[in-house]
Amino acid sequence: MKHIRNFCIIAHIDHGKSTLADRLLDFTGSVTDREKQEQLLDSMDLERERGITIKSHAIQMNYQHNGEEFVLNLIDTPGHVDFSYEVSRSIAACEGALLVVDAAQSIQAQTISNLYLALENDLEIIPVLNKVDLPSANPEEVTDDIVDLLGCDASEVIPASAKTGIGIEEILTAIIERVPAPTGKVDAPLRALIFDSVYNPFRGVETYFRVINGSIKKGQNIKFVATDKNYFADEVGTLRLKQFPQKEIKTGDVGYLITGIKDAREVKVGDTITDAKNPTTEAVAGFEDVKPMVFAGIYPVDTEDYEELRSSMEKLQLNDASLVFTPESSAALGFGFRCGFLGMLHLEIIQERLEREFDMTVITTVPNVSYHAFTNKNPDEIVLVNNPSDLPEPSKLDRVEEPFIKATIITKADFVGPVMSLCIEKRGEITAQTYLTTERVELSFDMPLAEIVFDFYDRLKTVSKGYASFDYTPIGLRQSKLVKVDVLLNASNVDALSALLHVDNAYDIGKKMCEKLKELIPRQQFDIPIQAAIGAKIIARETVKALRKDVTAKCYGGDISRKRKLLEKQKKGKKRMRQVGNVEIPQEAFMAVLKLND
């Protein structure tokens, strides 16, 4: 055990985590020249296309230090705030973390929030100053920032460049010397923590675990504590670029397990694996339950695909434990699921993965957050509102509380004005303004979560020219004046387009929704009125004009009454069509409601 080191890499987006992981693999000879490529651990096409890490990736390296052979288990983590649950799970499986900071961009919001996660788990932090070879790098100033943040010595900060390979050897030496070896009882009953899993269509569920006590052998009878089910360990092994089967995985090490489980619901991330005959008495403290921030409905385009969508979601949930879903139905869209996500990027990625990995074409409804409503009849009883249609009638409603967050934005001093006005427009209240350096400011706001769900992040990047970083934590619920805005198409309510909005914004957003839908809904043989309404009161209206045939073309000359008769006949036909006509809503219309400011 004293030759094992488990560590992860944490940093803000684009500070060079994946590139640093590539260099460490190169330096330790874990990859051959033929296997080398950029972002080696990002195995998903989506990750490569977007240049972001979505999943944590575990890999084992062997390294000789002072004549001794060490086993290094590395986990590369995502940097985006929407995937922070991946980071927290990776941290739980490690004893140390490399905190990577970009020498040109300095410390950003996500750097700080990931650092706190690591400190809560008592990890040994090794600060790494990356990209020192850039012309715009400012190593002295950024080193001072890191020293202020961590309270460490300036000599402990390792200058490096993942691109050119500067400082890689120093990093490996620091990992071996500073990160503590795993502790655990070798002779105790097996106790292992599941920190990730993936579905393999041929072999069933592959479970990634870290052994805390005891050891796990091939062919052993094991038990999952949370589900209380027994399995046979068909194969255990270590995670290299490919899986390497082994006879036994011992205390402190990380590996994978294949038991042939075909049902995705039987494996829970955070569960404990133990021996079936000699089980452990205490389960490993798993991860706290994920708190979804954004809710949206996902429906199959064809209602017959409902069961197929369910099994796809279960398999996806194995690989992404922060996805939460429950069945629901909608009058406009049929049967589907109400899903909880950690943010808008997470929602987008899940939708893409369903389409790419499972060939499921889905419709996503307008995202919203979870509210608490209270009725006049019983003012203390909470009515949970995940969907605008759950909101009680206005006459019965006493009050509504909405979730608030504490938003931390770090930006350049030049952009403080535009960032503040954006946050105030989104109903934010400034609570603190701190100058970290003469150039960089940290702003804290209390704002409603619902306001940051849609386009806040994109607009923040625009007003700050890409220089603002953003992180948030929930701070509970507060009372707000909210109303439900319904969208009526051809006088029938489309429940999938309803939204809960603040009274002050309801009129503007209702009007914009109608204008946007007018552009997107194709013209039919009859007029389509598009209306936004609060209760019975219509607050905005647009009309998609009918396609009309020129019925008077064959009349030339003669009395005007001949033309009028033909037009009246056409008008009656249009009126009858409008009564029986059905309006098809394109998928773009559901998504366009989110981008009202474009």
Coordinates of C-alpha atoms in Angstrom, one line a residue:
M1 CA 0.0 0.0 0.0
K2 CA 2.8 2.4 0.7
H3 CA 3.6 2.5 -3.0
I4 CA 0.1 3.5 -4.1
R5 CA -0.9 7.2 -4.7
N6 CA -4.5 8.2 -5.6
F7 CA -4.9 11.7 -6.8
C8 CA -7.1 13.8 -9.1
I9 CA -6.7 17.0 -11.1
I10 CA -9.0 19.9 -10.3
A11 CA -9.2 23.3 -12.0
H12 CA -11.4 25.9 -13.7
I13 CA -12.5 25.3 -17.4
D14 CA -9.6 25.5 -19.9
H15 CA -6.8 25.7 -17.4
G16 CA -5.2 22.6 -18.9
K17 CA -6.3 19.6 -16.9
S18 CA -6.7 17.2 -19.8
T19 CA -3.4 18.3 -21.4
L20 CA -1.6 17.9 -18.1
A21 CA -3.1 14.3 -17.8
D22 CA -1.8 13.6 -21.3
R23 CA 1.8 14.7 -20.4
L24 CA 1.8 12.6 -17.2
L25 CA 0.7 9.6 -19.2
D26 CA 3.5 10.3 -21.7
F27 CA 6.2 10.8 -19.1
T28 CA 5.3 7.6 -17.2
G29 CA 5.3 5.6 -20.4
S30 CA 1.6 4.6 -19.9
V31 CA 0.8 5.2 -23.6
T32 CA 2.6 4.1 -26.7
D33 CA 3.4 6.5 -29.6
R34 CA 0.6 4.9 -31.6
E35 CA -2.0 5.6 -28.9
K36 CA -1.0 9.2 -28.4
Q37 CA -3.5 11.9 -29.2
E38 CA -4.7 15.2 -27.7
Q39 CA -7.1 15.0 -24.8
L40 CA -6.4 11.3 -24.6
L41 CA -8.7 10.5 -21.7
D42 CA -11.7 12.4 -23.2
S43 CA -13.2 9.3 -24.9
M44 CA -16.6 10.8 -25.9
D45 CA -16.9 12.4 -29.4
L46 CA -18.9 15.2 -27.7
E47 CA -15.9 16.0 -25.4
R48 CA -13.5 16.2 -28.3
E49 CA -15.9 18.4 -30.4
R50 CA -16.5 20.9 -27.6
G51 CA -13.1 20.7 -26.1
I52 CA -14.5 20.2 -22.6
T53 CA -14.3 17.2 -20.2
I54 CA -17.8 15.9 -19.3
K55 CA -16.9 12.7 -17.5
S56 CA -14.2 12.0 -14.9
H57 CA -11.7 9.5 -16.3
A58 CA -9.7 7.2 -14.1
I59 CA -6.4 5.7 -15.3
Q60 CA -3.5 3.9 -13.6
M61 CA 0.2 4.7 -14.2
N62 CA 3.5 3.0 -13.0
Y63 CA 6.4 5.3 -12.2
Q64 CA 10.0 4.6 -10.9
H65 CA 11.1 7.0 -8.2
N66 CA 14.5 6.6 -6.4
G67 CA 14.6 3.0 -7.6
E68 CA 11.2 2.1 -6.2
E69 CA 8.1 1.3 -8.3
F70 CA 5.0 3.4 -7.5
V71 CA 1.4 2.9 -8.7
L72 CA -0.3 6.2 -9.4
N73 CA -4.1 6.3 -9.9
L74 CA -5.1 9.5 -11.6
I75 CA -8.6 10.9 -12.1
D76 CA -9.0 13.7 -14.6
T77 CA -12.1 15.8 -13.7
P78 CA -14.4 18.3 -15.6
G79 CA -14.1 22.0 -14.9
H80 CA -17.6 23.3 -15.7
V81 CA -19.9 24.1 -12.8
D82 CA -22.6 21.9 -14.3
F83 CA -20.4 18.8 -13.8
S84 CA -19.3 19.6 -10.2
Y85 CA -20.9 16.3 -9.0
E86 CA -18.4 14.4 -11.1
V87 CA -15.6 16.3 -9.3
S88 CA -17.0 15.6 -5.8
R89 CA -17.2 11.9 -6.5
S90 CA -13.6 11.8 -7.9
I91 CA -12.4 13.6 -4.8
A92 CA -14.0 11.0 -2.5
A93 CA -11.8 8.3 -4.1
C94 CA -8.5 10.2 -3.7
E95 CA -6.0 11.3 -1.0
G96 CA -4.5 14.2 -3.0
A97 CA -5.3 16.8 -5.7
L98 CA -3.4 18.7 -8.2
L99 CA -4.8 22.3 -8.2
V100 CA -4.0 23.6 -11.7
V101 CA -4.1 27.4 -12.2
D102 CA -3.6 29.1 -15.5
A103 CA -0.6 31.6 -15.3
A104 CA -2.4 33.9 -17.7
Q105 CA -5.9 33.8 -16.3
S106 CA -5.1 33.4 -12.6
I107 CA -7.6 32.0 -10.0
Q108 CA -11.2 31.8 -11.3
A109 CA -14.5 31.0 -9.5
Q110 CA -14.5 27.3 -10.2
T111 CA -10.9 27.0 -9.0
I112 CA -12.1 28.2 -5.6
S113 CA -15.2 26.1 -5.4
N114 CA -13.3 22.9 -6.4
L115 CA -10.6 23.7 -3.9
Y116 CA -13.2 23.9 -1.1
L117 CA -14.6 20.5 -2.1
A118 CA -11.1 19.0 -1.9
L119 CA -10.4 20.7 1.5
E120 CA -13.7 19.4 2.9
N121 CA -12.4 15.9 2.1
D122 CA -9.0 16.5 3.8
L123 CA -7.1 16.1 0.5
E124 CA -3.4 17.1 0.2
I125 CA -3.3 20.0 -2.3
I126 CA -0.4 20.4 -4.7
P127 CA -0.6 23.8 -6.5
V128 CA 0.5 23.7 -10.1
L129 CA 1.0 26.9 -12.1
N130 CA 0.3 25.9 -15.7
K131 CA 0.9 27.6 -19.1
V132 CA 4.1 29.5 -17.8
D133 CA 5.4 29.4 -21.4
L134 CA 2.6 31.7 -22.7
P135 CA 3.7 35.3 -23.7
S136 CA 0.7 36.6 -21.6
A137 CA 1.6 34.6 -18.5
N138 CA 2.2 36.5 -15.3
P139 CA 3.8 33.8 -13.0
E140 CA 4.9 36.0 -10.1
E141 CA 1.6 37.7 -9.6
V142 CA -0.4 34.5 -9.9
T143 CA 1.9 32.6 -7.6
D144 CA 1.2 35.3 -5.0
D145 CA -2.6 34.8 -5.6
I146 CA -2.2 31.0 -5.0
V147 CA -0.1 31.6 -1.8
D148 CA -2.9 34.0 -0.5
L149 CA -5.6 31.4 -1.3
L150 CA -3.9 28.3 0.1
G151 CA -1.7 29.8 2.8
C152 CA 1.2 27.7 1.4
D153 CA 4.8 28.7 0.7
A154 CA 5.7 30.1 -2.7
S155 CA 8.3 27.3 -3.2
E156 CA 5.5 24.7 -3.0
V157 CA 3.9 26.1 -6.2
I158 CA 5.2 24.1 -9.2
P159 CA 5.6 26.1 -12.4
A160 CA 4.7 23.9 -15.4
S161 CA 3.6 23.8 -19.0
A162 CA 1.4 20.9 -19.9
K163 CA 1.9 21.8 -23.6
T164 CA 5.7 21.7 -23.7
G165 CA 6.3 19.3 -20.8
I166 CA 8.0 21.7 -18.4
G167 CA 7.8 20.7 -14.7
I168 CA 6.2 17.3 -15.3
E169 CA 8.9 15.4 -13.4
E170 CA 8.6 17.8 -10.4
I171 CA 4.8 17.2 -10.3
L172 CA 5.3 13.4 -10.2
T173 CA 7.9 13.8 -7.5
A174 CA 5.6 16.0 -5.5
I175 CA 2.7 13.5 -5.8
I176 CA 4.9 10.7 -4.4
E177 CA 6.4 12.8 -1.6
R178 CA 3.5 14.9 -0.6
V179 CA 0.3 12.8 -1.2
P180 CA -0.2 10.4 1.7
A181 CA -0.4 6.6 0.8
P182 CA -3.9 5.1 1.3
T183 CA -4.8 3.8 4.7
G184 CA -6.9 0.7 5.3
K185 CA -7.0 -2.7 7.0
V186 CA -5.7 -5.4 4.6
D187 CA -7.1 -8.2 6.8
A188 CA -10.5 -6.7 7.4
P189 CA -13.7 -7.8 5.5
L190 CA -13.9 -6.3 2.0
R191 CA -15.2 -2.7 1.9
A192 CA -15.1 -0.8 -1.4
L193 CA -16.7 2.4 -2.6
I194 CA -18.3 2.6 -6.1
F195 CA -17.4 6.0 -7.6
D196 CA -18.5 5.5 -11.2
S197 CA -20.1 3.0 -13.5
V198 CA -20.7 2.5 -17.2
Y199 CA -23.1 0.4 -19.3
N200 CA -21.5 -2.0 -21.8
P201 CA -24.1 -3.6 -24.1
F202 CA -22.2 -6.9 -24.3
R203 CA -21.0 -7.3 -20.7
G204 CA -23.6 -5.5 -18.7
V205 CA -22.7 -2.9 -16.1
E206 CA -19.0 -2.2 -15.4
T207 CA -18.5 -0.7 -11.9
Y208 CA -15.5 1.4 -11.0
F209 CA -14.5 1.2 -7.3
R210 CA -11.9 2.0 -4.8
V211 CA -11.0 -0.6 -2.2
I212 CA -11.0 0.8 1.4
N213 CA -10.4 -2.4 3.4
G214 CA -9.7 -6.0 2.4
S215 CA -9.3 -7.1 -1.2
I216 CA -11.5 -8.3 -4.0
K217 CA -10.7 -11.4 -6.0
K218 CA -11.9 -12.8 -9.3
G219 CA -14.6 -15.3 -8.8
Q220 CA -15.5 -14.0 -5.3
N221 CA -19.1 -13.8 -4.1
I222 CA -19.9 -10.2 -3.4
K223 CA -22.8 -8.1 -2.1
F224 CA -23.9 -4.5 -2.9
V225 CA -25.0 -3.0 0.5
A226 CA -27.6 -0.5 -0.8
T227 CA -29.6 -3.0 -2.9
D228 CA -28.7 -6.0 -0.6
K229 CA -28.1 -8.3 -3.7
N230 CA -25.4 -10.9 -4.2
Y231 CA -23.3 -11.2 -7.3
F232 CA -20.4 -13.3 -8.7
A233 CA -17.2 -11.3 -9.6
D234 CA -16.7 -12.5 -13.2
E235 CA -13.8 -10.2 -13.8
V236 CA -11.8 -7.6 -11.8
G237 CA -8.9 -5.5 -13.0
T238 CA -7.2 -2.2 -13.2
L239 CA -8.0 0.7 -15.5
R240 CA -5.3 1.5 -18.0
L241 CA -6.2 2.9 -21.4
K242 CA -7.8 -0.5 -21.9
Q243 CA -9.0 -2.7 -19.0
F244 CA -6.4 -5.0 -17.6
P245 CA -7.9 -8.1 -15.8
Q246 CA -6.2 -9.1 -12.6
K247 CA -6.6 -11.9 -10.0
E248 CA -7.0 -9.6 -7.1
I249 CA -7.3 -5.8 -6.3
K250 CA -6.0 -5.0 -2.8
T251 CA -6.6 -2.3 -0.2
G252 CA -6.1 1.3 -1.4
D253 CA -6.2 0.5 -5.1
V254 CA -8.7 1.5 -7.8
G255 CA -10.2 -1.0 -10.3
Y256 CA -13.2 -2.1 -12.3
L257 CA -15.6 -5.0 -11.7
I258 CA -17.8 -6.9 -14.1
T259 CA -20.6 -9.0 -12.7
G260 CA -22.9 -9.4 -15.7
I261 CA -25.6 -7.1 -14.2
K262 CA -28.0 -6.2 -17.0
D263 CA -30.4 -4.0 -15.1
A264 CA -29.1 -0.5 -14.7
R265 CA -31.1 0.1 -11.6
E266 CA -29.2 -2.4 -9.5
V267 CA -26.0 -0.3 -9.3
K268 CA -25.9 2.9 -7.3
V269 CA -23.0 5.2 -7.4
G270 CA -21.8 5.8 -3.8
D271 CA -22.8 2.2 -2.8
T272 CA -20.5 -0.2 -0.9
I273 CA -19.2 -3.5 -2.2
T274 CA -18.6 -6.2 0.4
D275 CA -18.0 -9.9 0.7
A276 CA -21.2 -12.0 0.6
K277 CA -20.1 -14.5 3.3
N278 CA -18.2 -12.2 5.6
P279 CA -19.8 -8.7 5.1
T280 CA -18.5 -5.5 6.6
T281 CA -20.6 -4.0 9.4
E282 CA -20.3 -0.4 8.2
A283 CA -21.0 0.9 4.7
V284 CA -18.8 3.6 3.2
A285 CA -20.3 7.1 3.6
G286 CA -21.5 7.5 0.1
F287 CA -22.0 10.9 -1.7
E288 CA -24.7 13.3 -0.7
D289 CA -27.7 13.2 -2.9
V290 CA -27.4 15.4 -5.9
K291 CA -29.5 18.6 -5.8
P292 CA -30.9 19.3 -9.3
M293 CA -31.0 23.0 -10.2
V294 CA -32.9 22.9 -13.4
F295 CA -36.0 20.8 -14.3
A296 CA -37.2 20.1 -17.9
G297 CA -39.5 17.5 -19.4
I298 CA -38.0 15.1 -21.9
Y299 CA -40.5 13.4 -24.2
P300 CA -40.1 10.9 -27.1
V301 CA -41.2 12.3 -30.5
D302 CA -43.2 9.1 -31.0
T303 CA -45.2 8.0 -27.9
E304 CA -44.5 4.3 -28.6
D305 CA -40.8 4.9 -27.8
Y306 CA -41.6 5.7 -24.2
E307 CA -40.2 2.4 -22.7
E308 CA -37.2 2.6 -24.9
L309 CA -36.5 6.1 -23.7
R310 CA -36.9 4.9 -20.1
S311 CA -34.2 2.2 -20.5
S312 CA -31.9 4.7 -22.3
M313 CA -32.3 7.1 -19.4
E314 CA -31.4 4.4 -16.9
K315 CA -28.3 3.4 -18.8
L316 CA -27.3 7.1 -19.1
Q317 CA -27.9 7.6 -15.3
L318 CA -25.4 4.9 -14.6
N319 CA -22.7 6.9 -16.3
D320 CA -24.0 10.3 -15.1
A321 CA -25.2 10.0 -11.5
S322 CA -26.3 13.6 -11.4
L323 CA -29.3 13.0 -13.8
V324 CA -32.5 12.6 -11.8
F325 CA -35.8 11.7 -13.5
T326 CA -39.5 10.7 -12.8
P327 CA -42.3 9.8 -15.2
E328 CA -44.9 12.5 -16.1
S329 CA -47.4 13.1 -18.8
S330 CA -48.4 16.2 -20.7
A331 CA -51.6 16.9 -22.7
A332 CA -49.6 18.2 -25.6
L333 CA -46.7 15.7 -25.7
G334 CA -48.0 12.5 -24.2
F335 CA -45.9 10.4 -21.8
G336 CA -42.3 11.4 -20.9
F337 CA -40.0 12.2 -18.0
R338 CA -39.5 15.2 -15.7
C339 CA -35.7 15.4 -15.4
G340 CA -33.5 17.3 -13.0
F341 CA -30.2 18.7 -14.2
L342 CA -27.3 20.6 -12.7
G343 CA -27.5 23.4 -15.3
M344 CA -28.3 24.3 -18.9
L345 CA -25.0 22.8 -20.3
H346 CA -25.8 19.6 -18.5
L347 CA -29.3 19.5 -20.1
E348 CA -27.8 20.1 -23.5
I349 CA -25.2 17.4 -23.1
I350 CA -27.9 14.8 -21.9
Q351 CA -30.0 15.6 -24.9
E352 CA -27.1 15.2 -27.3
R353 CA -26.0 11.9 -25.6
L354 CA -29.5 10.5 -25.8
E355 CA -29.5 11.2 -29.6
R356 CA -25.9 10.0 -30.2
E357 CA -25.5 7.0 -27.9
F358 CA -29.1 5.7 -27.9
D359 CA -30.6 7.0 -31.2
M360 CA -33.4 8.6 -29.3
T361 CA -34.9 11.8 -30.8
V362 CA -36.5 13.7 -27.9
I363 CA -38.5 16.9 -27.3
T364 CA -37.3 19.0 -24.4
T365 CA -39.8 21.4 -22.7
V366 CA -39.0 24.8 -21.3
P367 CA -36.6 24.3 -18.3
N368 CA -37.6 25.7 -14.9
V369 CA -36.7 25.4 -11.3
S370 CA -38.6 23.9 -8.3
Y371 CA -40.9 26.2 -6.3
H372 CA -42.7 25.9 -3.0
A373 CA -46.4 27.1 -3.1
F374 CA -48.6 27.6 0.0
T375 CA -52.5 27.7 -0.2
N376 CA -55.0 29.8 1.8
K377 CA -56.6 26.7 3.2
N378 CA -53.4 25.4 4.9
P379 CA -50.7 28.1 4.9
D380 CA -48.1 25.8 6.5
E381 CA -48.4 22.9 4.0
I382 CA -45.9 23.0 1.2
V383 CA -47.0 22.2 -2.4
L384 CA -44.0 21.3 -4.4
V385 CA -44.1 22.9 -7.9
N386 CA -41.7 21.3 -10.4
N387 CA -43.9 22.1 -13.3
P388 CA -46.0 25.3 -14.0
S389 CA -49.1 23.1 -14.3
D390 CA -48.7 22.1 -10.6
L391 CA -49.3 25.6 -9.4
P392 CA -52.6 26.0 -7.4
E393 CA -55.3 28.3 -8.7
P394 CA -54.6 32.0 -8.1
S395 CA -57.7 32.3 -5.9
K396 CA -56.4 29.5 -3.6
L397 CA -52.8 30.7 -3.6
D398 CA -51.4 32.3 -0.4
R399 CA -47.8 32.8 -1.5
V400 CA -45.0 31.3 -3.6
E401 CA -41.3 30.8 -2.5
E402 CA -38.6 30.4 -5.1
P403 CA -35.0 29.1 -4.7
F404 CA -32.2 31.8 -4.4
I405 CA -28.5 31.3 -5.0
K406 CA -25.4 33.1 -3.9
A407 CA -23.6 33.8 -7.2
T408 CA -19.8 34.5 -7.1
I409 CA -18.5 36.3 -10.2
I410 CA -14.8 37.0 -10.7
T411 CA -14.1 39.5 -13.5
K412 CA -11.7 42.2 -14.7
A413 CA -12.2 45.6 -13.1
D414 CA -13.2 47.1 -16.6
F415 CA -16.3 44.9 -16.8
V416 CA -17.8 45.6 -13.3
G417 CA -20.4 48.0 -14.6
P418 CA -21.9 45.7 -17.4
V419 CA -21.8 42.6 -15.1
M420 CA -23.6 44.5 -12.3
S421 CA -26.3 45.8 -14.6
L422 CA -26.8 42.3 -16.0
C423 CA -27.3 40.9 -12.5
I424 CA -29.6 43.7 -11.4
E425 CA -31.7 43.1 -14.6
K426 CA -31.9 39.5 -13.4
R427 CA -33.3 40.6 -10.0
G428 CA -30.0 40.2 -8.3
E429 CA -28.9 42.1 -5.1
I430 CA -25.2 42.8 -4.7
T431 CA -24.0 41.6 -1.3
A432 CA -20.2 42.0 -1.6
Q433 CA -17.5 43.5 -3.9
T434 CA -13.9 42.5 -3.2
Y435 CA -10.8 43.6 -5.2
L436 CA -8.6 40.5 -5.3
T437 CA -5.9 42.5 -7.1
T438 CA -6.0 45.9 -8.8
E439 CA -7.3 44.2 -12.0
R440 CA -9.6 41.5 -10.7
V441 CA -12.8 41.9 -8.7
E442 CA -15.0 39.3 -7.0
L443 CA -18.7 40.2 -6.9
S444 CA -21.3 38.4 -4.8
F445 CA -25.0 38.5 -5.6
D446 CA -28.1 37.0 -4.1
M447 CA -30.3 36.1 -7.1
P448 CA -33.2 33.9 -8.0
L449 CA -32.1 30.6 -9.5
A450 CA -34.8 30.8 -12.2
E451 CA -33.1 33.9 -13.6
I452 CA -29.8 32.2 -14.3
V453 CA -31.4 29.1 -15.8
F454 CA -31.9 30.4 -19.3
D455 CA -29.3 32.6 -21.0
F456 CA -27.5 34.2 -18.0
Y457 CA -24.2 32.4 -18.5
D458 CA -24.0 33.2 -22.2
R459 CA -24.9 36.9 -21.6
L460 CA -22.3 37.1 -18.8
K461 CA -19.6 35.8 -21.2
T462 CA -20.8 38.4 -23.8
V463 CA -20.8 41.5 -21.5
S464 CA -17.4 40.5 -20.0
K465 CA -15.8 39.5 -23.3
G466 CA -15.2 36.1 -21.9
Y467 CA -13.3 37.3 -18.9
A468 CA -15.9 36.5 -16.1
S469 CA -16.1 33.2 -14.3
F470 CA -19.2 32.2 -12.5
D471 CA -20.0 29.8 -9.6
Y472 CA -23.1 29.5 -7.5
T473 CA -24.4 27.8 -4.3
P474 CA -28.0 27.5 -3.1
I475 CA -29.0 29.6 -0.1
G476 CA -32.6 28.5 0.4
L477 CA -36.0 29.8 -0.6
R478 CA -37.5 33.3 -0.5
Q479 CA -41.0 34.7 -1.1
S480 CA -41.6 36.1 -4.6
K481 CA -44.5 37.5 -6.6
L482 CA -44.8 34.9 -9.3
V483 CA -47.5 34.3 -12.0
K484 CA -48.1 31.5 -14.4
V485 CA -48.0 32.6 -18.0
D486 CA -49.8 30.2 -20.4
V487 CA -49.4 30.1 -24.1
L488 CA -52.6 29.5 -26.2
L489 CA -52.3 28.3 -29.8
N490 CA -55.6 28.5 -31.7
A491 CA -57.4 29.0 -28.3
S492 CA -56.0 25.8 -26.8
N493 CA -53.5 25.8 -24.0
V494 CA -50.0 24.3 -24.7
D495 CA -48.9 23.1 -21.3
A496 CA -45.4 22.4 -22.4
L497 CA -44.8 26.1 -23.1
S498 CA -46.2 27.4 -19.8
A499 CA -43.7 29.3 -17.5
L500 CA -43.7 30.7 -14.0
L501 CA -42.4 34.3 -14.2
H502 CA -42.0 37.2 -11.9
V503 CA -44.9 39.7 -12.2
D504 CA -42.6 42.5 -13.4
N505 CA -41.2 40.4 -16.3
A506 CA -44.4 38.6 -17.3
Y507 CA -45.7 41.1 -19.9
D508 CA -42.4 41.5 -21.7
I509 CA -41.6 37.8 -21.8
G510 CA -45.1 36.9 -22.8
K511 CA -44.9 39.4 -25.7
K512 CA -41.5 38.1 -26.8
M513 CA -42.7 34.5 -26.6
C514 CA -45.6 35.3 -28.9
E515 CA -43.3 37.1 -31.4
K516 CA -40.8 34.2 -31.4
L517 CA -43.5 31.6 -31.9
K518 CA -45.0 33.6 -34.8
E519 CA -41.6 33.3 -36.6
L520 CA -41.3 29.6 -36.0
I521 CA -44.8 28.1 -36.4
P522 CA -45.4 27.3 -40.1
R523 CA -48.4 28.9 -41.8
Q524 CA -51.5 26.7 -42.1
Q525 CA -54.7 27.0 -44.2
F526 CA -56.2 29.0 -41.4
D527 CA -55.3 31.9 -39.1
I528 CA -53.5 30.8 -35.9
P529 CA -53.8 33.2 -33.0
I530 CA -50.9 32.9 -30.6
Q531 CA -51.7 34.4 -27.2
A532 CA -50.0 34.7 -23.8
A533 CA -52.3 34.7 -20.8
I534 CA -52.2 35.1 -17.0
G535 CA -55.3 33.2 -15.9
A536 CA -58.1 34.5 -18.0
K537 CA -56.4 37.7 -18.9
I538 CA -54.7 37.8 -22.3
I539 CA -51.5 39.9 -22.1
A540 CA -50.1 39.5 -25.6
R541 CA -51.2 38.3 -29.0
E542 CA -49.7 37.6 -32.5
T543 CA -51.4 36.0 -35.5
V544 CA -49.9 33.6 -38.0
K545 CA -51.8 34.5 -41.2
A546 CA -53.4 31.8 -43.3
L547 CA -52.2 30.6 -46.6
R548 CA -54.8 31.7 -49.1
K549 CA -55.7 30.7 -52.6
D550 CA -56.6 33.5 -54.9
V551 CA -60.2 32.4 -55.5
T552 CA -61.2 35.6 -57.4
A553 CA -58.6 35.0 -60.1
K554 CA -61.2 33.5 -62.5
C555 CA -63.5 36.6 -62.1
Y556 CA -62.8 39.3 -64.5
G557 CA -65.3 42.1 -65.2
G558 CA -68.9 41.7 -64.1
D559 CA -70.6 42.7 -60.9
I560 CA -68.5 43.0 -57.6
S561 CA -71.1 40.7 -55.8
R562 CA -69.6 37.7 -57.7
K563 CA -66.2 38.3 -56.2
R564 CA -67.7 38.9 -52.8
K565 CA -69.7 35.7 -52.9
L566 CA -66.5 33.7 -53.6
L567 CA -64.6 35.5 -50.8
E568 CA -67.4 34.9 -48.3
K569 CA -67.5 31.2 -49.3
Q570 CA -63.7 31.0 -48.7
K571 CA -64.1 32.8 -45.3
K572 CA -66.7 30.3 -44.1
G573 CA -64.4 27.4 -45.1
K574 CA -61.4 29.0 -43.2
K575 CA -63.6 29.5 -40.1
R576 CA -64.6 25.8 -40.1
M577 CA -61.0 24.7 -40.6
R578 CA -59.9 26.8 -37.7
Q579 CA -62.4 25.0 -35.4
V580 CA -61.2 21.5 -36.3
G581 CA -57.6 22.4 -37.3
N582 CA -54.6 21.1 -35.3
V583 CA -51.4 23.1 -35.0
E584 CA -48.1 21.2 -35.1
I585 CA -45.4 22.8 -33.0
P586 CA -41.9 22.3 -34.3
Q587 CA -39.1 21.3 -31.8
E588 CA -37.3 24.6 -32.4
A589 CA -40.3 26.4 -30.9
F590 CA -39.7 24.7 -27.5
M591 CA -36.0 25.6 -27.5
A592 CA -36.4 29.1 -28.9
V593 CA -38.4 30.2 -25.9
L594 CA -35.1 30.0 -24.0
K595 CA -33.3 32.3 -26.3
L596 CA -35.6 35.3 -26.2
N597 CA -32.8 37.9 -26.2
D598 CA -31.2 36.7 -29.4

